[in-house]
Amino acid sequence: VPSVDALWPKVQSFTFKGCGVVLGDDQDYLLEPRLGPLTREFGHRSIAELVDAACTSLPSSPVARAVIDAMTTHESLFFRDLQFWRAFEEIVIPRVLESARGRKLRVWSAACSHGQEAYSLAILLAEKWPAVDTEILGTDVSLPAVERARVGLYTALEVNRGLSASRLVQHFQKEPGGFRLRKELRDRITWSVHNLLGSNSDFSGCDVVMCRNVLIYFSDRDRKTTLARIEASVRPEGFIAVGGTETTPRASIAPGWYTKQSAQRAGSL
Ligand SMILES: C[S@@+](CC[C@H](N)C(=O)[O-])C[C@H]1O[C@@H](n2cnc3c(N)ncnc32)[C@H](O)[C@@H]1O
């Protein structure tokens, strides 16, 4: 059995190749809490054996997917960053609606984790613009995350972070295990597995793309190429959102937001 010293670089390289997430040399304390439970679940005798199985299996195999899922952070919440959502409501949507002139809107929540961001979007649109026809896409590299998002069931703790009592009553129903988004809202979102390191050809022509709190985990190089690909999938008058701490050289119009036009002026396209 290889020592932890040999094992951690293997996990780092597997995760980096699989999804671009850079794990630090000093983060090997994550091995046991993240991969210990999976080792037992997949019937392996050691973490080393589990990692070996993941490295020698297809990226789409359950064990490879489970290791990527376990090594990435899925922290998310409803209406994360209120200033960001206020700007979405007061600036972004009105401007998008003006340029769309009645055609269907297309909004993509990339790296959506367990779906809170896409559902926040659907909630806001249902409340403020119920008549606007909007296609909402939610994607993540993690299949378990996408499956959870699709089910739309959250614990009391999760819904208490970011949702008002009236929103909870209006948009969720109580079910065993927690609170579930009502079917009308769940049906408005199309979920799929998508790796930001790959092609975005299925996601062209978006009015808005949200790609928040994922680029921070990428290398400089992957961050740049990912942003350029995201910008290419946005319409000329469209908007791009990154996380509050993910500064970009593009001029920002509000916390987390910039436009495709400002990206073009900055010469990144
Ligand atoms: C911290 S969560 C952010 C969730 C949400 N965007 C938010 O801001 O609340 C980061 C998510 O990025 C996903 N992720 C990591 N690498 C990815 C990649 N290469 N392509 C797509 N998603 C990725 C992870 O699976 C995780 O669910």
PDB file of C-alpha atoms and ligand atoms in Angstrom:
ATOM      1  CA  VAL A   1       0.000   0.000   0.000  1.00  0.00           C
ATOM      2  CA  PRO A   2       1.558   3.350  -0.994  1.00  0.00           C
ATOM      3  CA  SER A   3       2.146   5.833   1.798  1.00  0.00           C
ATOM      4  CA  VAL A   4      -0.001   8.949   2.096  1.00  0.00           C
ATOM      5  CA  ASP A   5       2.924  10.872   0.582  1.00  0.00           C
ATOM      6  CA  ALA A   6       2.573   8.913  -2.656  1.00  0.00           C
ATOM      7  CA  LEU A   7      -1.195   8.753  -2.550  1.00  0.00           C
ATOM      8  CA  TRP A   8      -1.960  12.446  -2.259  1.00  0.00           C
ATOM      9  CA  PRO A   9      -0.163  13.488  -5.486  1.00  0.00           C
ATOM     10  CA  LYS A  10      -2.142  10.784  -7.248  1.00  0.00           C
ATOM     11  CA  VAL A  11      -5.433  12.202  -5.953  1.00  0.00           C
ATOM     12  CA  GLN A  12      -4.310  15.739  -6.825  1.00  0.00           C
ATOM     13  CA  SER A  13      -3.503  14.774 -10.386  1.00  0.00           C
ATOM     14  CA  PHE A  14      -6.673  12.690 -10.831  1.00  0.00           C
ATOM     15  CA  THR A  15      -8.842  15.595  -9.638  1.00  0.00           C
ATOM     16  CA  PHE A  16      -6.987  18.159 -11.729  1.00  0.00           C
ATOM     17  CA  LYS A  17      -7.305  16.074 -14.890  1.00  0.00           C
ATOM     18  CA  GLY A  18     -10.942  15.244 -14.210  1.00  0.00           C
ATOM     19  CA  CYS A  19     -12.302  18.697 -13.485  1.00  0.00           C
ATOM     20  CA  GLY A  20      -9.483  21.254 -13.238  1.00  0.00           C
ATOM     21  CA  VAL A  21      -9.763  21.647  -9.478  1.00  0.00           C
ATOM     22  CA  VAL A  22      -6.360  22.295  -7.920  1.00  0.00           C
ATOM     23  CA  LEU A  23      -5.888  20.654  -4.515  1.00  0.00           C
ATOM     24  CA  GLY A  24      -3.020  22.040  -2.440  1.00  0.00           C
ATOM     25  CA  ASP A  25       0.009  20.003  -1.412  1.00  0.00           C
ATOM     26  CA  ASP A  26      -0.938  20.633   2.198  1.00  0.00           C
ATOM     27  CA  GLN A  27      -4.546  19.480   1.860  1.00  0.00           C
ATOM     28  CA  ASP A  28      -3.840  15.792   2.305  1.00  0.00           C
ATOM     29  CA  TYR A  29      -5.815  15.942   5.557  1.00  0.00           C
ATOM     30  CA  LEU A  30      -8.855  15.672   3.236  1.00  0.00           C
ATOM     31  CA  LEU A  31      -7.997  12.102   2.276  1.00  0.00           C
ATOM     32  CA  GLU A  32      -9.589  10.250   5.173  1.00  0.00           C
ATOM     33  CA  PRO A  33     -12.780  12.332   5.653  1.00  0.00           C
ATOM     34  CA  ARG A  34     -13.523  12.576   1.910  1.00  0.00           C
ATOM     35  CA  LEU A  35     -12.424   9.161   0.664  1.00  0.00           C
ATOM     36  CA  GLY A  36     -12.747   6.952   3.771  1.00  0.00           C
ATOM     37  CA  PRO A  37     -16.542   6.628   3.470  1.00  0.00           C
ATOM     38  CA  LEU A  38     -16.277   5.916  -0.296  1.00  0.00           C
ATOM     39  CA  THR A  39     -13.692   3.208   0.312  1.00  0.00           C
ATOM     40  CA  ARG A  40     -16.211   1.334   2.420  1.00  0.00           C
ATOM     41  CA  GLU A  41     -19.096   2.100   0.054  1.00  0.00           C
ATOM     42  CA  PHE A  42     -17.235   0.678  -2.960  1.00  0.00           C
ATOM     43  CA  GLY A  43     -15.999  -2.340  -0.981  1.00  0.00           C
ATOM     44  CA  HIS A  44     -12.261  -1.548  -1.134  1.00  0.00           C
ATOM     45  CA  ARG A  45      -9.804  -2.430   1.604  1.00  0.00           C
ATOM     46  CA  SER A  46      -7.951   0.874   1.598  1.00  0.00           C
ATOM     47  CA  ILE A  47      -8.113   4.402   0.248  1.00  0.00           C
ATOM     48  CA  ALA A  48      -5.145   3.546  -1.964  1.00  0.00           C
ATOM     49  CA  GLU A  49      -7.116   0.711  -3.536  1.00  0.00           C
ATOM     50  CA  LEU A  50     -10.105   3.012  -4.119  1.00  0.00           C
ATOM     51  CA  VAL A  51      -7.891   5.659  -5.763  1.00  0.00           C
ATOM     52  CA  ASP A  52      -6.313   3.012  -7.945  1.00  0.00           C
ATOM     53  CA  ALA A  53      -9.754   1.846  -9.060  1.00  0.00           C
ATOM     54  CA  ALA A  54     -10.779   5.433  -9.877  1.00  0.00           C
ATOM     55  CA  CYS A  55      -7.581   6.107 -11.841  1.00  0.00           C
ATOM     56  CA  THR A  56      -7.884   2.963 -13.929  1.00  0.00           C
ATOM     57  CA  SER A  57     -11.629   3.283 -14.668  1.00  0.00           C
ATOM     58  CA  LEU A  58     -13.379   5.397 -17.288  1.00  0.00           C
ATOM     59  CA  PRO A  59     -14.099   8.982 -16.166  1.00  0.00           C
ATOM     60  CA  SER A  60     -17.821   8.209 -16.468  1.00  0.00           C
ATOM     61  CA  SER A  61     -17.613   5.153 -14.183  1.00  0.00           C
ATOM     62  CA  PRO A  62     -19.346   5.368 -10.787  1.00  0.00           C
ATOM     63  CA  VAL A  63     -16.088   5.106  -8.837  1.00  0.00           C
ATOM     64  CA  ALA A  64     -14.305   7.848 -10.838  1.00  0.00           C
ATOM     65  CA  ARG A  65     -17.336  10.135 -10.551  1.00  0.00           C
ATOM     66  CA  ALA A  66     -17.646   9.476  -6.822  1.00  0.00           C
ATOM     67  CA  VAL A  67     -14.001  10.377  -6.166  1.00  0.00           C
ATOM     68  CA  ILE A  68     -14.291  13.634  -8.166  1.00  0.00           C
ATOM     69  CA  ASP A  69     -17.504  14.440  -6.322  1.00  0.00           C
ATOM     70  CA  ALA A  70     -15.878  13.778  -2.946  1.00  0.00           C
ATOM     71  CA  MET A  71     -12.757  15.848  -3.697  1.00  0.00           C
ATOM     72  CA  THR A  72     -14.660  18.970  -4.827  1.00  0.00           C
ATOM     73  CA  THR A  73     -16.512  21.503  -2.706  1.00  0.00           C
ATOM     74  CA  HIS A  74     -20.265  21.728  -3.260  1.00  0.00           C
ATOM     75  CA  GLU A  75     -21.035  24.512  -0.827  1.00  0.00           C
ATOM     76  CA  SER A  76     -23.955  26.582  -2.125  1.00  0.00           C
ATOM     77  CA  LEU A  77     -26.985  28.408  -0.832  1.00  0.00           C
ATOM     78  CA  PHE A  78     -30.199  30.002  -2.033  1.00  0.00           C
ATOM     79  CA  PHE A  79     -29.810  33.644  -3.082  1.00  0.00           C
ATOM     80  CA  ARG A  80     -26.100  33.534  -2.298  1.00  0.00           C
ATOM     81  CA  ASP A  81     -24.815  37.128  -2.058  1.00  0.00           C
ATOM     82  CA  LEU A  82     -27.824  39.434  -1.820  1.00  0.00           C
ATOM     83  CA  GLN A  83     -26.129  42.325  -3.650  1.00  0.00           C
ATOM     84  CA  PHE A  84     -25.527  40.035  -6.576  1.00  0.00           C
ATOM     85  CA  TRP A  85     -29.192  39.024  -6.748  1.00  0.00           C
ATOM     86  CA  ARG A  86     -30.330  42.611  -6.345  1.00  0.00           C
ATOM     87  CA  ALA A  87     -28.231  43.558  -9.377  1.00  0.00           C
ATOM     88  CA  PHE A  88     -29.689  40.632 -11.289  1.00  0.00           C
ATOM     89  CA  GLU A  89     -33.196  41.841 -10.530  1.00  0.00           C
ATOM     90  CA  GLU A  90     -32.669  45.571 -10.975  1.00  0.00           C
ATOM     91  CA  ILE A  91     -30.100  45.765 -13.789  1.00  0.00           C
ATOM     92  CA  VAL A  92     -29.485  42.498 -15.584  1.00  0.00           C
ATOM     93  CA  ILE A  93     -32.980  41.157 -16.199  1.00  0.00           C
ATOM     94  CA  PRO A  94     -34.480  44.496 -17.278  1.00  0.00           C
ATOM     95  CA  ARG A  95     -31.645  45.002 -19.784  1.00  0.00           C
ATOM     96  CA  VAL A  96     -31.860  41.454 -21.067  1.00  0.00           C
ATOM     97  CA  LEU A  97     -35.619  41.754 -21.522  1.00  0.00           C
ATOM     98  CA  GLU A  98     -35.148  44.954 -23.468  1.00  0.00           C
ATOM     99  CA  SER A  99     -32.699  43.379 -25.898  1.00  0.00           C
ATOM    100  CA  ALA A 100     -34.687  40.126 -26.155  1.00  0.00           C
ATOM    101  CA  ARG A 101     -37.876  41.905 -27.332  1.00  0.00           C
ATOM    102  CA  GLY A 102     -40.223  39.087 -26.444  1.00  0.00           C
ATOM    103  CA  ARG A 103     -38.144  36.080 -27.492  1.00  0.00           C
ATOM    104  CA  LYS A 104     -37.516  33.275 -25.033  1.00  0.00           C
ATOM    105  CA  LEU A 105     -34.650  33.923 -22.574  1.00  0.00           C
ATOM    106  CA  ARG A 106     -31.881  31.416 -22.007  1.00  0.00           C
ATOM    107  CA  VAL A 107     -30.049  31.394 -18.683  1.00  0.00           C
ATOM    108  CA  TRP A 108     -27.341  28.929 -17.685  1.00  0.00           C
ATOM    109  CA  SER A 109     -26.220  28.110 -14.163  1.00  0.00           C
ATOM    110  CA  ALA A 110     -22.854  26.410 -14.797  1.00  0.00           C
ATOM    111  CA  ALA A 111     -21.279  24.523 -11.859  1.00  0.00           C
ATOM    112  CA  CYS A 112     -24.681  24.608 -10.159  1.00  0.00           C
ATOM    113  CA  SER A 113     -23.792  22.149  -7.388  1.00  0.00           C
ATOM    114  CA  HIS A 114     -27.004  21.030  -5.642  1.00  0.00           C
ATOM    115  CA  GLY A 115     -29.118  23.476  -7.617  1.00  0.00           C
ATOM    116  CA  GLN A 116     -29.703  26.339  -5.201  1.00  0.00           C
ATOM    117  CA  GLU A 117     -28.552  28.975  -7.723  1.00  0.00           C
ATOM    118  CA  ALA A 118     -30.768  27.732 -10.564  1.00  0.00           C
ATOM    119  CA  TYR A 119     -33.748  27.444  -8.224  1.00  0.00           C
ATOM    120  CA  SER A 120     -33.112  30.958  -6.870  1.00  0.00           C
ATOM    121  CA  LEU A 121     -33.291  32.125 -10.471  1.00  0.00           C
ATOM    122  CA  ALA A 122     -36.499  30.227 -11.140  1.00  0.00           C
ATOM    123  CA  ILE A 123     -38.054  31.590  -7.924  1.00  0.00           C
ATOM    124  CA  LEU A 124     -37.185  35.183  -8.788  1.00  0.00           C
ATOM    125  CA  LEU A 125     -38.451  34.886 -12.356  1.00  0.00           C
ATOM    126  CA  ALA A 126     -41.683  33.238 -11.192  1.00  0.00           C
ATOM    127  CA  GLU A 127     -42.253  36.013  -8.661  1.00  0.00           C
ATOM    128  CA  LYS A 128     -41.319  39.047 -10.734  1.00  0.00           C
ATOM    129  CA  TRP A 129     -41.683  38.032 -14.376  1.00  0.00           C
ATOM    130  CA  PRO A 130     -44.172  35.150 -14.423  1.00  0.00           C
ATOM    131  CA  ALA A 131     -45.102  35.820 -18.042  1.00  0.00           C
ATOM    132  CA  VAL A 132     -41.545  35.764 -19.407  1.00  0.00           C
ATOM    133  CA  ASP A 133     -40.694  32.530 -21.161  1.00  0.00           C
ATOM    134  CA  THR A 134     -37.292  31.420 -19.856  1.00  0.00           C
ATOM    135  CA  GLU A 135     -35.220  28.348 -20.464  1.00  0.00           C
ATOM    136  CA  ILE A 136     -33.062  27.610 -17.397  1.00  0.00           C
ATOM    137  CA  LEU A 137     -30.136  25.205 -17.691  1.00  0.00           C
ATOM    138  CA  GLY A 138     -28.366  23.806 -14.638  1.00  0.00           C
ATOM    139  CA  THR A 139     -25.122  21.873 -15.051  1.00  0.00           C
ATOM    140  CA  ASP A 140     -22.308  20.508 -12.914  1.00  0.00           C
ATOM    141  CA  VAL A 141     -19.419  18.131 -13.485  1.00  0.00           C
ATOM    142  CA  SER A 142     -20.677  16.002 -10.598  1.00  0.00           C
ATOM    143  CA  LEU A 143     -23.434  13.505 -11.412  1.00  0.00           C
ATOM    144  CA  PRO A 144     -24.436  13.074  -7.729  1.00  0.00           C
ATOM    145  CA  ALA A 145     -24.760  16.864  -7.442  1.00  0.00           C
ATOM    146  CA  VAL A 146     -26.911  17.100 -10.598  1.00  0.00           C
ATOM    147  CA  GLU A 147     -29.090  14.221  -9.394  1.00  0.00           C
ATOM    148  CA  ARG A 148     -29.674  15.994  -6.099  1.00  0.00           C
ATOM    149  CA  ALA A 149     -30.449  19.242  -7.874  1.00  0.00           C
ATOM    150  CA  ARG A 150     -33.022  17.493 -10.054  1.00  0.00           C
ATOM    151  CA  VAL A 151     -34.816  16.036  -7.021  1.00  0.00           C
ATOM    152  CA  GLY A 152     -34.860  19.492  -5.396  1.00  0.00           C
ATOM    153  CA  LEU A 153     -35.174  18.272  -1.797  1.00  0.00           C
ATOM    154  CA  TYR A 154     -33.338  20.290   0.864  1.00  0.00           C
ATOM    155  CA  THR A 155     -32.875  19.945   4.622  1.00  0.00           C
ATOM    156  CA  ALA A 156     -34.296  22.496   7.054  1.00  0.00           C
ATOM    157  CA  LEU A 157     -30.762  23.816   7.541  1.00  0.00           C
ATOM    158  CA  GLU A 158     -30.285  24.342   3.798  1.00  0.00           C
ATOM    159  CA  VAL A 159     -33.558  26.180   3.252  1.00  0.00           C
ATOM    160  CA  ASN A 160     -32.972  28.337   6.310  1.00  0.00           C
ATOM    161  CA  ARG A 161     -29.866  29.717   4.663  1.00  0.00           C
ATOM    162  CA  GLY A 162     -31.056  32.366   2.254  1.00  0.00           C
ATOM    163  CA  LEU A 163     -34.806  31.815   1.982  1.00  0.00           C
ATOM    164  CA  SER A 164     -37.471  33.897   3.696  1.00  0.00           C
ATOM    165  CA  ALA A 165     -40.357  32.126   5.427  1.00  0.00           C
ATOM    166  CA  SER A 166     -42.788  33.398   2.805  1.00  0.00           C
ATOM    167  CA  ARG A 167     -40.660  32.045  -0.061  1.00  0.00           C
ATOM    168  CA  LEU A 168     -40.411  28.723   1.708  1.00  0.00           C
ATOM    169  CA  VAL A 169     -44.186  28.499   2.024  1.00  0.00           C
ATOM    170  CA  GLN A 170     -44.833  29.692  -1.498  1.00  0.00           C
ATOM    171  CA  HIS A 171     -42.322  27.587  -3.437  1.00  0.00           C
ATOM    172  CA  PHE A 172     -41.669  24.456  -1.357  1.00  0.00           C
ATOM    173  CA  GLN A 173     -43.691  21.605   0.048  1.00  0.00           C
ATOM    174  CA  LYS A 174     -42.843  19.659   3.186  1.00  0.00           C
ATOM    175  CA  GLU A 175     -41.791  16.096   2.466  1.00  0.00           C
ATOM    176  CA  PRO A 176     -40.074  13.393   4.494  1.00  0.00           C
ATOM    177  CA  GLY A 177     -36.438  14.508   4.722  1.00  0.00           C
ATOM    178  CA  GLY A 178     -37.062  18.209   4.275  1.00  0.00           C
ATOM    179  CA  PHE A 179     -38.537  20.718   1.863  1.00  0.00           C
ATOM    180  CA  ARG A 180     -38.981  20.120  -1.836  1.00  0.00           C
ATOM    181  CA  LEU A 181     -39.368  22.705  -4.587  1.00  0.00           C
ATOM    182  CA  ARG A 182     -42.842  22.607  -6.061  1.00  0.00           C
ATOM    183  CA  LYS A 183     -43.143  20.706  -9.298  1.00  0.00           C
ATOM    184  CA  GLU A 184     -43.941  23.787 -11.416  1.00  0.00           C
ATOM    185  CA  LEU A 185     -40.530  25.224 -10.520  1.00  0.00           C
ATOM    186  CA  ARG A 186     -38.644  21.945 -10.852  1.00  0.00           C
ATOM    187  CA  ASP A 187     -40.105  21.484 -14.317  1.00  0.00           C
ATOM    188  CA  ARG A 188     -38.688  24.833 -15.451  1.00  0.00           C
ATOM    189  CA  ILE A 189     -35.056  23.693 -15.214  1.00  0.00           C
ATOM    190  CA  THR A 190     -33.164  21.317 -17.502  1.00  0.00           C
ATOM    191  CA  TRP A 191     -30.346  19.572 -15.619  1.00  0.00           C
ATOM    192  CA  SER A 192     -27.315  17.869 -17.100  1.00  0.00           C
ATOM    193  CA  VAL A 193     -23.739  16.839 -16.374  1.00  0.00           C
ATOM    194  CA  HIS A 194     -21.235  19.171 -18.021  1.00  0.00           C
ATOM    195  CA  ASN A 195     -17.511  19.705 -17.505  1.00  0.00           C
ATOM    196  CA  LEU A 196     -16.399  23.332 -17.861  1.00  0.00           C
ATOM    197  CA  LEU A 197     -13.062  22.086 -19.218  1.00  0.00           C
ATOM    198  CA  GLY A 198     -14.847  20.674 -22.258  1.00  0.00           C
ATOM    199  CA  SER A 199     -16.818  22.149 -25.140  1.00  0.00           C
ATOM    200  CA  ASN A 200     -19.735  24.493 -24.479  1.00  0.00           C
ATOM    201  CA  SER A 201     -21.354  23.840 -27.827  1.00  0.00           C
ATOM    202  CA  ASP A 202     -24.655  22.744 -26.238  1.00  0.00           C
ATOM    203  CA  PHE A 203     -24.892  26.021 -24.359  1.00  0.00           C
ATOM    204  CA  SER A 204     -24.531  28.691 -27.019  1.00  0.00           C
ATOM    205  CA  GLY A 205     -26.782  31.719 -27.339  1.00  0.00           C
ATOM    206  CA  CYS A 206     -27.279  32.361 -23.617  1.00  0.00           C
ATOM    207  CA  ASP A 207     -28.565  35.707 -22.351  1.00  0.00           C
ATOM    208  CA  VAL A 208     -26.985  35.125 -18.958  1.00  0.00           C
ATOM    209  CA  VAL A 209     -24.381  32.660 -17.725  1.00  0.00           C
ATOM    210  CA  MET A 210     -23.653  32.272 -14.024  1.00  0.00           C
ATOM    211  CA  CYS A 211     -20.344  30.590 -13.304  1.00  0.00           C
ATOM    212  CA  ARG A 212     -19.802  31.374  -9.646  1.00  0.00           C
ATOM    213  CA  ASN A 213     -17.481  30.027  -6.986  1.00  0.00           C
ATOM    214  CA  VAL A 214     -15.834  27.433  -9.163  1.00  0.00           C
ATOM    215  CA  LEU A 215     -13.080  29.346 -10.992  1.00  0.00           C
ATOM    216  CA  ILE A 216     -11.356  29.959  -7.641  1.00  0.00           C
ATOM    217  CA  TYR A 217     -10.506  26.257  -7.568  1.00  0.00           C
ATOM    218  CA  PHE A 218      -8.947  26.288 -11.077  1.00  0.00           C
ATOM    219  CA  SER A 219      -5.401  27.019 -12.252  1.00  0.00           C
ATOM    220  CA  ASP A 220      -4.812  30.469 -13.832  1.00  0.00           C
ATOM    221  CA  ARG A 221      -4.716  28.891 -17.244  1.00  0.00           C
ATOM    222  CA  ASP A 222      -7.999  26.960 -16.877  1.00  0.00           C
ATOM    223  CA  ARG A 223      -9.638  30.029 -15.358  1.00  0.00           C
ATOM    224  CA  LYS A 224      -8.781  32.087 -18.449  1.00  0.00           C
ATOM    225  CA  THR A 225      -9.785  29.502 -21.009  1.00  0.00           C
ATOM    226  CA  THR A 226     -13.001  28.682 -19.131  1.00  0.00           C
ATOM    227  CA  LEU A 227     -14.015  32.348 -18.971  1.00  0.00           C
ATOM    228  CA  ALA A 228     -13.281  32.818 -22.673  1.00  0.00           C
ATOM    229  CA  ARG A 229     -15.434  29.793 -23.531  1.00  0.00           C
ATOM    230  CA  ILE A 230     -18.229  31.022 -21.253  1.00  0.00           C
ATOM    231  CA  GLU A 231     -18.107  34.453 -22.903  1.00  0.00           C
ATOM    232  CA  ALA A 232     -18.345  32.813 -26.301  1.00  0.00           C
ATOM    233  CA  SER A 233     -21.593  31.118 -25.278  1.00  0.00           C
ATOM    234  CA  VAL A 234     -23.199  34.459 -24.339  1.00  0.00           C
ATOM    235  CA  ARG A 235     -25.188  36.598 -26.810  1.00  0.00           C
ATOM    236  CA  PRO A 236     -23.683  39.959 -27.828  1.00  0.00           C
ATOM    237  CA  GLU A 237     -25.815  41.924 -25.321  1.00  0.00           C
ATOM    238  CA  GLY A 238     -25.568  39.208 -22.669  1.00  0.00           C
ATOM    239  CA  PHE A 239     -24.233  39.056 -19.120  1.00  0.00           C
ATOM    240  CA  ILE A 240     -21.734  36.901 -17.285  1.00  0.00           C
ATOM    241  CA  ALA A 241     -21.593  36.332 -13.532  1.00  0.00           C
ATOM    242  CA  VAL A 242     -18.651  35.122 -11.467  1.00  0.00           C
ATOM    243  CA  GLY A 243     -18.345  34.737  -7.676  1.00  0.00           C
ATOM    244  CA  GLY A 244     -17.757  37.761  -5.474  1.00  0.00           C
ATOM    245  CA  THR A 245     -14.130  36.824  -4.829  1.00  0.00           C
ATOM    246  CA  GLU A 246     -13.381  35.828  -8.422  1.00  0.00           C
ATOM    247  CA  THR A 247     -12.125  39.094  -9.795  1.00  0.00           C
ATOM    248  CA  THR A 248     -11.641  39.302 -13.525  1.00  0.00           C
ATOM    249  CA  PRO A 249      -9.959  41.990 -15.592  1.00  0.00           C
ATOM    250  CA  ARG A 250     -13.335  42.804 -17.159  1.00  0.00           C
ATOM    251  CA  ALA A 251     -15.066  45.969 -16.007  1.00  0.00           C
ATOM    252  CA  SER A 252     -17.737  44.971 -13.565  1.00  0.00           C
ATOM    253  CA  ILE A 253     -21.181  46.572 -13.711  1.00  0.00           C
ATOM    254  CA  ALA A 254     -22.251  45.329 -10.258  1.00  0.00           C
ATOM    255  CA  PRO A 255     -20.857  42.855  -7.698  1.00  0.00           C
ATOM    256  CA  GLY A 256     -20.062  39.676  -9.617  1.00  0.00           C
ATOM    257  CA  TRP A 257     -21.502  40.886 -12.936  1.00  0.00           C
ATOM    258  CA  TYR A 258     -19.932  41.954 -16.221  1.00  0.00           C
ATOM    259  CA  THR A 259     -21.140  42.172 -19.797  1.00  0.00           C
ATOM    260  CA  LYS A 260     -20.015  40.390 -22.915  1.00  0.00           C
ATOM    261  CA  GLN A 261     -19.407  43.803 -24.466  1.00  0.00           C
ATOM    262  CA  SER A 262     -17.004  44.804 -21.690  1.00  0.00           C
ATOM    263  CA  ALA A 263     -15.204  41.486 -22.109  1.00  0.00           C
ATOM    264  CA  GLN A 264     -14.836  42.196 -25.818  1.00  0.00           C
ATOM    265  CA  ARG A 265     -13.498  45.682 -25.120  1.00  0.00           C
ATOM    266  CA  ALA A 266     -10.982  44.170 -22.675  1.00  0.00           C
ATOM    267  CA  GLY A 267      -9.757  42.150 -25.639  1.00  0.00           C
ATOM    268  CA  SER A 268     -10.313  38.760 -24.149  1.00  0.00           C
ATOM    269  CA  LEU A 269     -12.372  37.428 -27.037  1.00  0.00           C
TER     270      LEU A 269
HETATM  271  C1  LIG B   1     -18.639  25.691  -4.452  1.00  0.00           C
HETATM  272  S1  LIG B   1     -19.731  24.993  -5.640  1.00  0.00           S
HETATM  273  C2  LIG B   1     -20.498  26.447  -6.304  1.00  0.00           C
HETATM  274  C3  LIG B   1     -21.985  26.288  -6.513  1.00  0.00           C
HETATM  275  C4  LIG B   1     -22.733  27.513  -7.031  1.00  0.00           C
HETATM  276  N1  LIG B   1     -22.249  27.940  -8.331  1.00  0.00           N
HETATM  277  C5  LIG B   1     -22.650  28.657  -6.048  1.00  0.00           C
HETATM  278  O1  LIG B   1     -21.936  29.625  -6.314  1.00  0.00           O
HETATM  279  O2  LIG B   1     -23.292  28.595  -4.992  1.00  0.00           O
HETATM  280  C6  LIG B   1     -18.583  24.493  -6.922  1.00  0.00           C
HETATM  281  C7  LIG B   1     -19.157  23.459  -7.889  1.00  0.00           C
HETATM  282  O3  LIG B   1     -18.309  23.421  -9.040  1.00  0.00           O
HETATM  283  C8  LIG B   1     -18.341  22.107  -9.549  1.00  0.00           C
HETATM  284  N2  LIG B   1     -17.205  21.912 -10.467  1.00  0.00           N
HETATM  285  C9  LIG B   1     -15.903  21.726 -10.173  1.00  0.00           C
HETATM  286  N3  LIG B   1     -15.176  21.569 -11.298  1.00  0.00           N
HETATM  287  C10 LIG B   1     -16.035  21.672 -12.336  1.00  0.00           C
HETATM  288  C11 LIG B   1     -15.902  21.579 -13.746  1.00  0.00           C
HETATM  289  N4  LIG B   1     -14.709  21.355 -14.325  1.00  0.00           N
HETATM  290  N5  LIG B   1     -17.007  21.714 -14.508  1.00  0.00           N
HETATM  291  C12 LIG B   1     -18.218  21.927 -13.954  1.00  0.00           C
HETATM  292  N6  LIG B   1     -18.413  22.022 -12.615  1.00  0.00           N
HETATM  293  C13 LIG B   1     -17.337  21.893 -11.813  1.00  0.00           C
HETATM  294  C14 LIG B   1     -18.304  21.236  -8.304  1.00  0.00           C
HETATM  295  O4  LIG B   1     -18.786  19.934  -8.574  1.00  0.00           O
HETATM  296  C15 LIG B   1     -19.193  22.041  -7.341  1.00  0.00           C
HETATM  297  O5  LIG B   1     -20.514  21.559  -7.338  1.00  0.00           O
END
